[in-house]
mmCIF file of C-alpha atoms and ligand atoms in Angstrom:
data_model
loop_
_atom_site.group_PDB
_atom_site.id
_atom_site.type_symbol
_atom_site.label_atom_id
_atom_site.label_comp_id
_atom_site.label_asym_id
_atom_site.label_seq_id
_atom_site.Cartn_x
_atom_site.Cartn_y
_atom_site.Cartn_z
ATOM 1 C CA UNK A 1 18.527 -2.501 7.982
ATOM 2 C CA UNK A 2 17.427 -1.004 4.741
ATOM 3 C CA UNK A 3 16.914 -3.853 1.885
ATOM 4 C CA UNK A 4 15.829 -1.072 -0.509
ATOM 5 C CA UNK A 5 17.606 2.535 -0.903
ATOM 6 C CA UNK A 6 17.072 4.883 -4.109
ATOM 7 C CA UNK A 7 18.860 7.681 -4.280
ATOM 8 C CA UNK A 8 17.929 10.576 -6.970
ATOM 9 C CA UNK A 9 16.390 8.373 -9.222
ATOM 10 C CA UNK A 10 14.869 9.808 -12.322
ATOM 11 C CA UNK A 11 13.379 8.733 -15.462
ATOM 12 C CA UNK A 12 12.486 10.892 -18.381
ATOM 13 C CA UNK A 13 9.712 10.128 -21.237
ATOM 14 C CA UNK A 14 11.253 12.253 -24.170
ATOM 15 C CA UNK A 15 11.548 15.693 -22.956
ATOM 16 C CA UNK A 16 9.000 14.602 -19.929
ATOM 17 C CA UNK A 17 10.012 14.033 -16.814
ATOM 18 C CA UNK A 18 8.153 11.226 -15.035
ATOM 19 C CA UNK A 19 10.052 10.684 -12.259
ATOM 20 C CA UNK A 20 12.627 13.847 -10.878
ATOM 21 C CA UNK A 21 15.173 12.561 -8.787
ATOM 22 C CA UNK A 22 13.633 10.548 -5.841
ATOM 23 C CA UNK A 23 15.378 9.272 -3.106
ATOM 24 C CA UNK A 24 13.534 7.158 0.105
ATOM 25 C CA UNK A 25 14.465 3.506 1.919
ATOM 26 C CA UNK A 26 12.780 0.584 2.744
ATOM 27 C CA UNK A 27 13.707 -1.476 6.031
ATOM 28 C CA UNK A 28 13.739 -4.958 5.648
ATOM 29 C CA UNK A 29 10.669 -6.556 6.472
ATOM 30 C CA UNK A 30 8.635 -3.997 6.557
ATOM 31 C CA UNK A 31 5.171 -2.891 4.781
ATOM 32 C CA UNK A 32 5.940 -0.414 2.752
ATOM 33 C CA UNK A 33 4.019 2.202 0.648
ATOM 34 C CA UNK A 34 4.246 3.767 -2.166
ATOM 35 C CA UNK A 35 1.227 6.466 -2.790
ATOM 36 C CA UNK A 36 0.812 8.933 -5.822
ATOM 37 C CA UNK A 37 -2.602 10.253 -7.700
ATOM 38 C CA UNK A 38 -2.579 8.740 -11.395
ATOM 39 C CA UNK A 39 0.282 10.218 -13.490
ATOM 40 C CA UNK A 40 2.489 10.678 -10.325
ATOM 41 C CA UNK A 41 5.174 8.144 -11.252
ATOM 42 C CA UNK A 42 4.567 5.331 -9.191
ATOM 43 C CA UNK A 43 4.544 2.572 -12.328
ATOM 44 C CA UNK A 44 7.424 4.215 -13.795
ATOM 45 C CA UNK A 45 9.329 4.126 -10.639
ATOM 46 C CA UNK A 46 7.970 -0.029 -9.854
ATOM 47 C CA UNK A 47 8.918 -0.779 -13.316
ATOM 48 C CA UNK A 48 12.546 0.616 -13.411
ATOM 49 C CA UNK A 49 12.819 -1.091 -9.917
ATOM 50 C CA UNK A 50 12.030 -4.323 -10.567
ATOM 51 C CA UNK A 51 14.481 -4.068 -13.921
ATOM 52 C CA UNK A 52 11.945 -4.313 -16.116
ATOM 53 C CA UNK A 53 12.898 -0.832 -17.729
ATOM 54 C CA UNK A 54 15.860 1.357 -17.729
ATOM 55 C CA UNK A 55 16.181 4.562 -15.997
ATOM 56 C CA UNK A 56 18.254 7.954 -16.381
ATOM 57 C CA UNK A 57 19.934 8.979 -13.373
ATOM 58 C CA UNK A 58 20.237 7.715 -10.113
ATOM 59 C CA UNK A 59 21.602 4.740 -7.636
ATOM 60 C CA UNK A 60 19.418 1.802 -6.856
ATOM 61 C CA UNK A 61 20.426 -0.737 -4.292
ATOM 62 C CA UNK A 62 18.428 -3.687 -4.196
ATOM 63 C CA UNK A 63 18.987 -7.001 -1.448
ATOM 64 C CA UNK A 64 22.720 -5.431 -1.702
ATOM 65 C CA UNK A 65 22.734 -5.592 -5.460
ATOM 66 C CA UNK A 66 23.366 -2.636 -8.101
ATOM 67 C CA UNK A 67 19.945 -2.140 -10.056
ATOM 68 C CA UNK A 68 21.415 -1.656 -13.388
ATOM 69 C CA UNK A 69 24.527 -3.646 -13.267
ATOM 70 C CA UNK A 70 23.481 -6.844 -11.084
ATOM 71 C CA UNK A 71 19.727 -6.909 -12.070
ATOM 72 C CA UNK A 72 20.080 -10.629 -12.513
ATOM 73 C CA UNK A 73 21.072 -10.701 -8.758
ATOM 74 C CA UNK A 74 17.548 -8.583 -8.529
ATOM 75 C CA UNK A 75 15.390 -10.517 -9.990
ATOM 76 C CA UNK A 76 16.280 -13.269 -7.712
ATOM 77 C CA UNK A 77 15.798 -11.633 -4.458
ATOM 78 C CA UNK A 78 12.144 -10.072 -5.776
ATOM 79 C CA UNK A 79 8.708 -11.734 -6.879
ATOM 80 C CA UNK A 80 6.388 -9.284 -8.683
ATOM 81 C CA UNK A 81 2.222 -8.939 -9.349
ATOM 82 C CA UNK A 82 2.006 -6.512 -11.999
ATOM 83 C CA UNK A 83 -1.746 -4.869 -12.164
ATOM 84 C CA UNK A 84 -2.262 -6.600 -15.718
ATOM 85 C CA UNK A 85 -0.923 -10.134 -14.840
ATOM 86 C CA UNK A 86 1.404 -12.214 -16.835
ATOM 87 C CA UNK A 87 -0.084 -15.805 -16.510
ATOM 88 C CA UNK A 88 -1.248 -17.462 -19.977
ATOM 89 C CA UNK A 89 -5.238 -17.361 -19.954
ATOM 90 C CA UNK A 90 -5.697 -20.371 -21.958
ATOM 91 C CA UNK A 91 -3.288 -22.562 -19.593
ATOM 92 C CA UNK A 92 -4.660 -24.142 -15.953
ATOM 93 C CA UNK A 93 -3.204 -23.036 -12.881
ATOM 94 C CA UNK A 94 -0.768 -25.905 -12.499
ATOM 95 C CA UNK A 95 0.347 -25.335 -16.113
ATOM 96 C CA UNK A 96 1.192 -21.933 -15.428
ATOM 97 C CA UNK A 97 2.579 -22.582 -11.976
ATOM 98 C CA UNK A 98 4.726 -24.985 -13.576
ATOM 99 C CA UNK A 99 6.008 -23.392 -16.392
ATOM 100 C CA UNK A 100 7.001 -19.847 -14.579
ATOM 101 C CA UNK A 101 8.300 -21.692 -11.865
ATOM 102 C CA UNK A 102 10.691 -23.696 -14.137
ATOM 103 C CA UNK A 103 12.400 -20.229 -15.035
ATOM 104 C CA UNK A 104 14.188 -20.229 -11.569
ATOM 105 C CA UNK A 105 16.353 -23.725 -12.414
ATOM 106 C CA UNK A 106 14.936 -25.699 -9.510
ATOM 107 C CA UNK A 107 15.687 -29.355 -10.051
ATOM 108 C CA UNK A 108 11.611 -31.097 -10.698
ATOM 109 C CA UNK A 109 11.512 -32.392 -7.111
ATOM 110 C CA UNK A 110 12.601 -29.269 -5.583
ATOM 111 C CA UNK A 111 10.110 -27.292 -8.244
ATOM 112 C CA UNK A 112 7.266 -29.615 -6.764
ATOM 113 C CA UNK A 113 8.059 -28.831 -3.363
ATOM 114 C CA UNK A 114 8.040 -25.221 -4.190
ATOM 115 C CA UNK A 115 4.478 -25.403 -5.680
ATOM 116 C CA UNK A 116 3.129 -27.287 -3.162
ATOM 117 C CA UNK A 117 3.899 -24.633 -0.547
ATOM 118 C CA UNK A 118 2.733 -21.635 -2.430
ATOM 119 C CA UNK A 119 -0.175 -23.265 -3.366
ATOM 120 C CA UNK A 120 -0.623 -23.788 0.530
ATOM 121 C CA UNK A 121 0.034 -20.783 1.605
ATOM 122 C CA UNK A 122 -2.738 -19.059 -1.135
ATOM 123 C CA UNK A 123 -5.274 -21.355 -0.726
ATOM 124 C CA UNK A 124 -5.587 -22.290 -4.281
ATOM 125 C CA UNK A 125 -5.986 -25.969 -3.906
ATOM 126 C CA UNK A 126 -9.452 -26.165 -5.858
ATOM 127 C CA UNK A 127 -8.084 -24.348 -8.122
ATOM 128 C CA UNK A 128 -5.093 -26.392 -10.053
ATOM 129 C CA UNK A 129 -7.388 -27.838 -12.714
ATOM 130 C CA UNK A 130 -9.334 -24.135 -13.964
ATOM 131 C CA UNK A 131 -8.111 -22.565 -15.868
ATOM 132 C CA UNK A 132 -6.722 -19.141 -15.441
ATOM 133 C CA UNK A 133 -9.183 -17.465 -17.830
ATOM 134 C CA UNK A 134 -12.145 -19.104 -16.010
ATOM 135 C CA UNK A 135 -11.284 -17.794 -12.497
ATOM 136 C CA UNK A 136 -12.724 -14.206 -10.653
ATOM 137 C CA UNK A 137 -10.896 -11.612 -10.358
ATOM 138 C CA UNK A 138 -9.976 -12.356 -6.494
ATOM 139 C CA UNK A 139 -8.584 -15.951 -7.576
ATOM 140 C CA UNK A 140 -6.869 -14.831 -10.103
ATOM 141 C CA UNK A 141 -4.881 -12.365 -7.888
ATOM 142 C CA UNK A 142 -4.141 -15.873 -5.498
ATOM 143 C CA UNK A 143 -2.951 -17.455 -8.903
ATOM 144 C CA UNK A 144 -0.547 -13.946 -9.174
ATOM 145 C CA UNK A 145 1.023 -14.133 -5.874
ATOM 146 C CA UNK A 146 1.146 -17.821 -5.492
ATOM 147 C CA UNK A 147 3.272 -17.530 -8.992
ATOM 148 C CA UNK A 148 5.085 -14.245 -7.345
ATOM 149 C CA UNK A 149 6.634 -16.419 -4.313
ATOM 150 C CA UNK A 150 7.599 -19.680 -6.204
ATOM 151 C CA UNK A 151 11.353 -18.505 -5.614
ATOM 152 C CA UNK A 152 10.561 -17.348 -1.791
ATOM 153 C CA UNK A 153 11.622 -13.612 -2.624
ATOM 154 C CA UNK A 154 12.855 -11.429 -0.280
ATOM 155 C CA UNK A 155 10.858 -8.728 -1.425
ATOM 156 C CA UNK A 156 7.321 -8.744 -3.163
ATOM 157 C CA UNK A 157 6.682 -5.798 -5.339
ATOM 158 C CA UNK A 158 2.358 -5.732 -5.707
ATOM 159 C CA UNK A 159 1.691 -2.789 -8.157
ATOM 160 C CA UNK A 160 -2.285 -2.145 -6.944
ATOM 161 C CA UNK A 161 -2.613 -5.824 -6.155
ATOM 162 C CA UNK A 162 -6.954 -5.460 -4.903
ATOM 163 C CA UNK A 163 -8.234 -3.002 -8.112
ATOM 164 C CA UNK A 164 -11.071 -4.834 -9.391
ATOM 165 C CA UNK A 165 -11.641 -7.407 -6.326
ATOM 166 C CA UNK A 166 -14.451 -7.213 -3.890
ATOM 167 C CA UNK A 167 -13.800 -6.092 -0.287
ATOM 168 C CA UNK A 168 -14.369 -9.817 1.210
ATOM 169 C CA UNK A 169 -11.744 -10.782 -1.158
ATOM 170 C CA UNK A 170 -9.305 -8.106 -0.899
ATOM 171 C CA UNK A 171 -9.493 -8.362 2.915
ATOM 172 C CA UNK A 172 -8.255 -12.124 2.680
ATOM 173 C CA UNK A 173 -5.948 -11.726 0.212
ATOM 174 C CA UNK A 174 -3.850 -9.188 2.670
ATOM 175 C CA UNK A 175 -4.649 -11.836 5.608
ATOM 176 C CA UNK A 176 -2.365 -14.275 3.216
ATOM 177 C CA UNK A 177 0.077 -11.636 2.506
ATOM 178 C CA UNK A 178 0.484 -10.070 6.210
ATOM 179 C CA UNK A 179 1.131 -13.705 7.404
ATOM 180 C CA UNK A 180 3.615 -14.794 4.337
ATOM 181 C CA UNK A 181 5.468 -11.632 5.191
ATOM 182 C CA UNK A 182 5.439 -12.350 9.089
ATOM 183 C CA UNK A 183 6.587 -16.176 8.258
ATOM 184 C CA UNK A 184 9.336 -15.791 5.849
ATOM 185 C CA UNK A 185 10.185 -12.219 7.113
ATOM 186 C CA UNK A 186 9.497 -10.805 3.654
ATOM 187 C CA UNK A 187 9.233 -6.975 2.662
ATOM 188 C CA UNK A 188 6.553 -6.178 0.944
ATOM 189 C CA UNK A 189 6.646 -3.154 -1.782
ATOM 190 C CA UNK A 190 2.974 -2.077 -1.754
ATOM 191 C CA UNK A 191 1.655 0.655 -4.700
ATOM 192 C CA UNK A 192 -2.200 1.147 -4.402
ATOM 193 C CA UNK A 193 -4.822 3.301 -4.560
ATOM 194 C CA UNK A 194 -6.973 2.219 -1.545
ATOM 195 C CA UNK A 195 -5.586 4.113 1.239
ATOM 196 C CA UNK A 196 -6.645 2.008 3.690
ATOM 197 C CA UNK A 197 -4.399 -0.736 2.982
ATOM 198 C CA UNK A 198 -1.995 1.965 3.528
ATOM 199 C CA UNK A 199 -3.063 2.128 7.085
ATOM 200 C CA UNK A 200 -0.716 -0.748 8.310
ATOM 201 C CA UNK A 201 2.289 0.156 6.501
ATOM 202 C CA UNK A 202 5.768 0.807 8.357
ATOM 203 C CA UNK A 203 6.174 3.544 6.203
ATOM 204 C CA UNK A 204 4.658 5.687 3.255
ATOM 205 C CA UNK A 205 6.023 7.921 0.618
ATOM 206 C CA UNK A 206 3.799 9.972 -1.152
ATOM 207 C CA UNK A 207 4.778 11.336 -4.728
ATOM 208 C CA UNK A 208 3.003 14.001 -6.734
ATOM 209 C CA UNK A 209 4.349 14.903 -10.599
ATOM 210 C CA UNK A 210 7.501 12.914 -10.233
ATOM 211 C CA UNK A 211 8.317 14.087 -6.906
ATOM 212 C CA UNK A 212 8.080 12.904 -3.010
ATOM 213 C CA UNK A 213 5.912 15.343 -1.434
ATOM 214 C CA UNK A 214 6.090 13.533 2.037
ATOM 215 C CA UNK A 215 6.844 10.714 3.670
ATOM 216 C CA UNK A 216 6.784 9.147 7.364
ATOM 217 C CA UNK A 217 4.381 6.707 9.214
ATOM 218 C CA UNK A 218 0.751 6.562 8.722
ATOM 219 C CA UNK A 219 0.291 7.608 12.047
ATOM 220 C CA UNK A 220 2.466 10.782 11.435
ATOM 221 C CA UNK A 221 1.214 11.762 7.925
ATOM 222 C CA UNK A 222 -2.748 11.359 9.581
ATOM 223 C CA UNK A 223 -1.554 13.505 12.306
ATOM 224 C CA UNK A 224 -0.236 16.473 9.941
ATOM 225 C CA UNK A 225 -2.648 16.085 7.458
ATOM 226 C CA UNK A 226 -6.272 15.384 9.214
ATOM 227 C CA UNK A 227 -8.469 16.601 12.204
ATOM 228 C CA UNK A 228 -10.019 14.970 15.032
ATOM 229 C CA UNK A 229 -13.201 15.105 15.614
ATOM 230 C CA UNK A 230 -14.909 14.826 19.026
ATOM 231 C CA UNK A 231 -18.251 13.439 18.458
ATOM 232 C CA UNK A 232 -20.942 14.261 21.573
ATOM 233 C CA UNK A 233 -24.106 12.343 21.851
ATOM 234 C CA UNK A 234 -27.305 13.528 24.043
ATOM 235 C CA UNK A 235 -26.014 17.280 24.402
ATOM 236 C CA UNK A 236 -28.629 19.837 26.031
ATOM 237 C CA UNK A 237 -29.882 22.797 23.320
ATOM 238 C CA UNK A 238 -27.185 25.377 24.981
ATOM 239 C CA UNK A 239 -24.383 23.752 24.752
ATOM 240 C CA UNK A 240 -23.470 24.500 20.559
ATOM 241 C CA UNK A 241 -23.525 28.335 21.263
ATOM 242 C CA UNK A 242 -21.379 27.489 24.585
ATOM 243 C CA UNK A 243 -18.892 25.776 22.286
ATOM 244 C CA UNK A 244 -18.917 28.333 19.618
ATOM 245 C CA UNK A 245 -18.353 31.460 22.565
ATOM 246 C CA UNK A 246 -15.101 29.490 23.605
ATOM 247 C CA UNK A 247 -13.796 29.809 20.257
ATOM 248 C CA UNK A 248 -14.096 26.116 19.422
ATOM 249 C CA UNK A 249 -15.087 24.806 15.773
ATOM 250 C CA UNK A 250 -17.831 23.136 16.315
ATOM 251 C CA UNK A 251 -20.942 21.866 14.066
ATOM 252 C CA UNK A 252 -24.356 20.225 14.419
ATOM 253 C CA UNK A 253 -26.446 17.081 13.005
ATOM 254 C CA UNK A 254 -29.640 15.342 14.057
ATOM 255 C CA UNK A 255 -27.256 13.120 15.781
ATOM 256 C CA UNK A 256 -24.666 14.864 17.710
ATOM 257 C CA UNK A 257 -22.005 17.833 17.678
ATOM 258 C CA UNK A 258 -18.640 17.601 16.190
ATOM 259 C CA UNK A 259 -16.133 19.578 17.884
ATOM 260 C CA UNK A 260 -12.872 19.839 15.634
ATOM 261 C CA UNK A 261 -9.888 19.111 17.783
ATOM 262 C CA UNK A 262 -6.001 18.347 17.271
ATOM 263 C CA UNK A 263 -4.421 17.296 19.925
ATOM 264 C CA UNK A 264 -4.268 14.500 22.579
ATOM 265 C CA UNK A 265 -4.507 16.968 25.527
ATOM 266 C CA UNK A 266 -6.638 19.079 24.522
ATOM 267 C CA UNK A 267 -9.474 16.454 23.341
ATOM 268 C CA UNK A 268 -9.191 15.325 27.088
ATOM 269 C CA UNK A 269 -9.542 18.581 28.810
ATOM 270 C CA UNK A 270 -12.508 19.281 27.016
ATOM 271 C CA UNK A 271 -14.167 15.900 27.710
ATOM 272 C CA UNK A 272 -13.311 16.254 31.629
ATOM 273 C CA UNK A 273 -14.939 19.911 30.929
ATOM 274 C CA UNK A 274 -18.125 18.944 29.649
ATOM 275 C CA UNK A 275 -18.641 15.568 30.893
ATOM 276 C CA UNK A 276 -22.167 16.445 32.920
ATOM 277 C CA UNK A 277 -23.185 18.511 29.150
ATOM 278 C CA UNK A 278 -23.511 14.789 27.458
ATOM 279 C CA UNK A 279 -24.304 11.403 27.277
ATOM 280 C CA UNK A 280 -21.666 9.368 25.228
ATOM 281 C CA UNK A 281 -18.927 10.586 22.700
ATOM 282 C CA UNK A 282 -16.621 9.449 20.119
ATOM 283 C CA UNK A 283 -13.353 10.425 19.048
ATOM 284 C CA UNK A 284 -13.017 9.796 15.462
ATOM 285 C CA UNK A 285 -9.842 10.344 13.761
ATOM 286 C CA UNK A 286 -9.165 11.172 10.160
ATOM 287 C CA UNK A 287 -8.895 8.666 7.334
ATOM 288 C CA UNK A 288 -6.142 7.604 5.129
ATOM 289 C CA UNK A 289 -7.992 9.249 2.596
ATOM 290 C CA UNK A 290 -8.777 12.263 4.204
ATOM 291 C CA UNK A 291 -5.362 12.043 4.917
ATOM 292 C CA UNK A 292 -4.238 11.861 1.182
ATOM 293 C CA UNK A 293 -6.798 14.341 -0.429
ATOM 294 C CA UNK A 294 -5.335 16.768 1.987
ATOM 295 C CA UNK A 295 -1.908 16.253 1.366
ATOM 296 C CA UNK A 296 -2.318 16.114 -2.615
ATOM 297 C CA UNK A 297 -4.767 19.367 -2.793
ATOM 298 C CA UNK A 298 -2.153 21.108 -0.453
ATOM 299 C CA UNK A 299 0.380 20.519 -3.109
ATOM 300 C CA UNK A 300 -1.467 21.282 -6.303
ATOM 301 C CA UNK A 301 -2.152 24.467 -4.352
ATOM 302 C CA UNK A 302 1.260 24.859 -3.703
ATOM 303 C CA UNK A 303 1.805 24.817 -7.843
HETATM 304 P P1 ADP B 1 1.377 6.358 -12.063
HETATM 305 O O1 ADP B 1 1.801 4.931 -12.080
HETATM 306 O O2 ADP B 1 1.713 7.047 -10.774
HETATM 307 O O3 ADP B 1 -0.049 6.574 -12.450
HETATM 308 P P2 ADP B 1 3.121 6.588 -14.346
HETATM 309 O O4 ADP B 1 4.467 6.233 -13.860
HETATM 310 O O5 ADP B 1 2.368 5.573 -15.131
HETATM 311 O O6 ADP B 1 2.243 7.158 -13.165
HETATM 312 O O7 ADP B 1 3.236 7.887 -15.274
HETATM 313 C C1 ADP B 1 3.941 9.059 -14.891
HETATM 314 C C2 ADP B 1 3.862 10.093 -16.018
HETATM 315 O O8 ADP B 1 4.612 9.617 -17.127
HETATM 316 C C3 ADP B 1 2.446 10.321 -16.534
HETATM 317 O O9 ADP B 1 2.303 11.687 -16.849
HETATM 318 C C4 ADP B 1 2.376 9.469 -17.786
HETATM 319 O O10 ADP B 1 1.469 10.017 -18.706
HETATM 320 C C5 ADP B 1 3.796 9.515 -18.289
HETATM 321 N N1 ADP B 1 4.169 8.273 -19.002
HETATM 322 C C6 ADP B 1 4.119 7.021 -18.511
HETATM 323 N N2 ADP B 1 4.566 6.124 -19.415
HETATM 324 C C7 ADP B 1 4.910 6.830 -20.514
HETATM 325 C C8 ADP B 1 5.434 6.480 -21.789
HETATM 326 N N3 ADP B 1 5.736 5.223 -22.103
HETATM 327 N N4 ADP B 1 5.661 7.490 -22.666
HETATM 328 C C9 ADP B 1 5.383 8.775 -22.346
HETATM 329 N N5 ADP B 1 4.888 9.171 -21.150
HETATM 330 C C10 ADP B 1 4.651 8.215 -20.247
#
């Protein structure tokens, strides 16, 4: 079931038009992406969707509510991290736990309780007393999210949630997410611009100057977009020119020769082929980022 479903949404700037009439779904529970290079509309889009702006044209349905017309029945059902953060600096943790929390109307016990978990589930503990100005980046983030799923949301919108944290940190930080998520069966409405993170998402869209320029699974948009290589180890001196004779695409290091190659069959043919020719081999498929470089250089080319 889709918990999310935009239908031609658009949002101008003056006579600019960030965002042209975009229409994708997000199933409940899921990971989802949202991809774009800078300027491609992604904030405009989070921002509208999360009712903290207005927008031009377009239907919205959010947890079954109207975005525009029931956006107090939207803000319920959705916990946000913004990329700037909206916690007071000067305040401690529990001070600003406390006081965002008490927007929601819990009753104090049931406000404690609340805490308590969230607190749990980040791991922020230590943290209670420091305050928010004092913390790293990476705690900080905790502080975000903890805040973000006082109200158990059913869907957590994180606008670039890991810029500015270290890799240690951003990997734990998604441990504490994927598991909320699993828990609580939460969707999660992911914008970055590590394309890695991508990697794990149900589904990504992709848009370019206001526009979706593709969508589908990771797997899908690395199989359009990237090559395989086939990586041989210990080859004998003939074997390049062999390769090159058949017609393949293949290059040369110090280390081994790469053999460009698309599909599933094909990759094992050619092993079975030349198994006696070398020693070990890889099989290394394309990144998420060789994945999106592709895709966005296709379409400025397209332009
Ligand atoms: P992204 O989040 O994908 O980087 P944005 O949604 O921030 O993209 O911006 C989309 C386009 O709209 C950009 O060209 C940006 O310069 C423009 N834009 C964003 N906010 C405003 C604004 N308040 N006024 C005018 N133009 C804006």
């Amino acid at each position: 079931m889709d918990i999310i479903t935009v239908n031609n949404f658009a949002k101008s700037y003056g006579d600019f038009r960030a965002v042209r009439g975009i229409s994708f779904s997000v199933e409940e529970g899921s990971l989802f992406a949202f991809l774009g290079p800078n300027g491609a509309g992604k904030s405009t889009t989070i921002e509208a969707l999360t009712t903290l702006t207005a927008f031009d044209s377009g239907a919205v349905i959010i947890n079954g509510h109207r975005l525009g017309k029931e956006d107090h029945e939207i803000r319920k059902s959705i916990g946000v991290v913004y990329q700037q953060g909206v916690l007071d600096h000067q305040l401690t943790v529990a001070e600003n736990l406390w006081i965002r929390g008490s927007l929601y109307g819990f009753s104090r016990s049931e406000l404690k309780r609340r805490i308590d978990e969230v607190v749990e589930i980040t791991n922020i503990g230590e943290l209670l007393k420091k305050r928010y100005a004092r913390m790293s980046g990476g705690q900080q983030r905790r502080v975000d999210i903890a805040r973000a799923l006082i109200h158990t949301p059913k869907i957590l919108f994180l606008d670039e949630p890991s810029t500015g944290v270290d890799a240690q940190t951003r990997k734990s930080i998604w441990e504490m997410i994927r598991n909320t998520q699993k828990e609580k069966g939460m969707t999660v409405f992911l914008t970055t611009h590590y394309m890695e993170e991508a990697k794990d998402a149900g589904k990504i869209v992709i848009i370019a100057h206001g526009e979706i320029i593709d969508q589908g699974t990771p797997f899908e948009l690395k199989e359009k977009y990237t090559s395989t290589h086939v990586l041989l180890y210990g080859t004998d001196p003939a074997l390049l020119d062999e390769l090159r004779k058949e017609g393949l695409e293949a290059g040369q290091t110090d280390a081994y020769i790469k053999v460009t190659m698309d599909k599933k069959e094909d990759i094992i043919a050619f092993l079975q082929k030349y198994q006696s020719r070398f020693e070990s081999f890889e099989v290394e498929m394309g990144t998420m980022d060789d994945m999106f470089i592709d895709l966005v250089e296709r379409e400025e080319k397209g332009k």
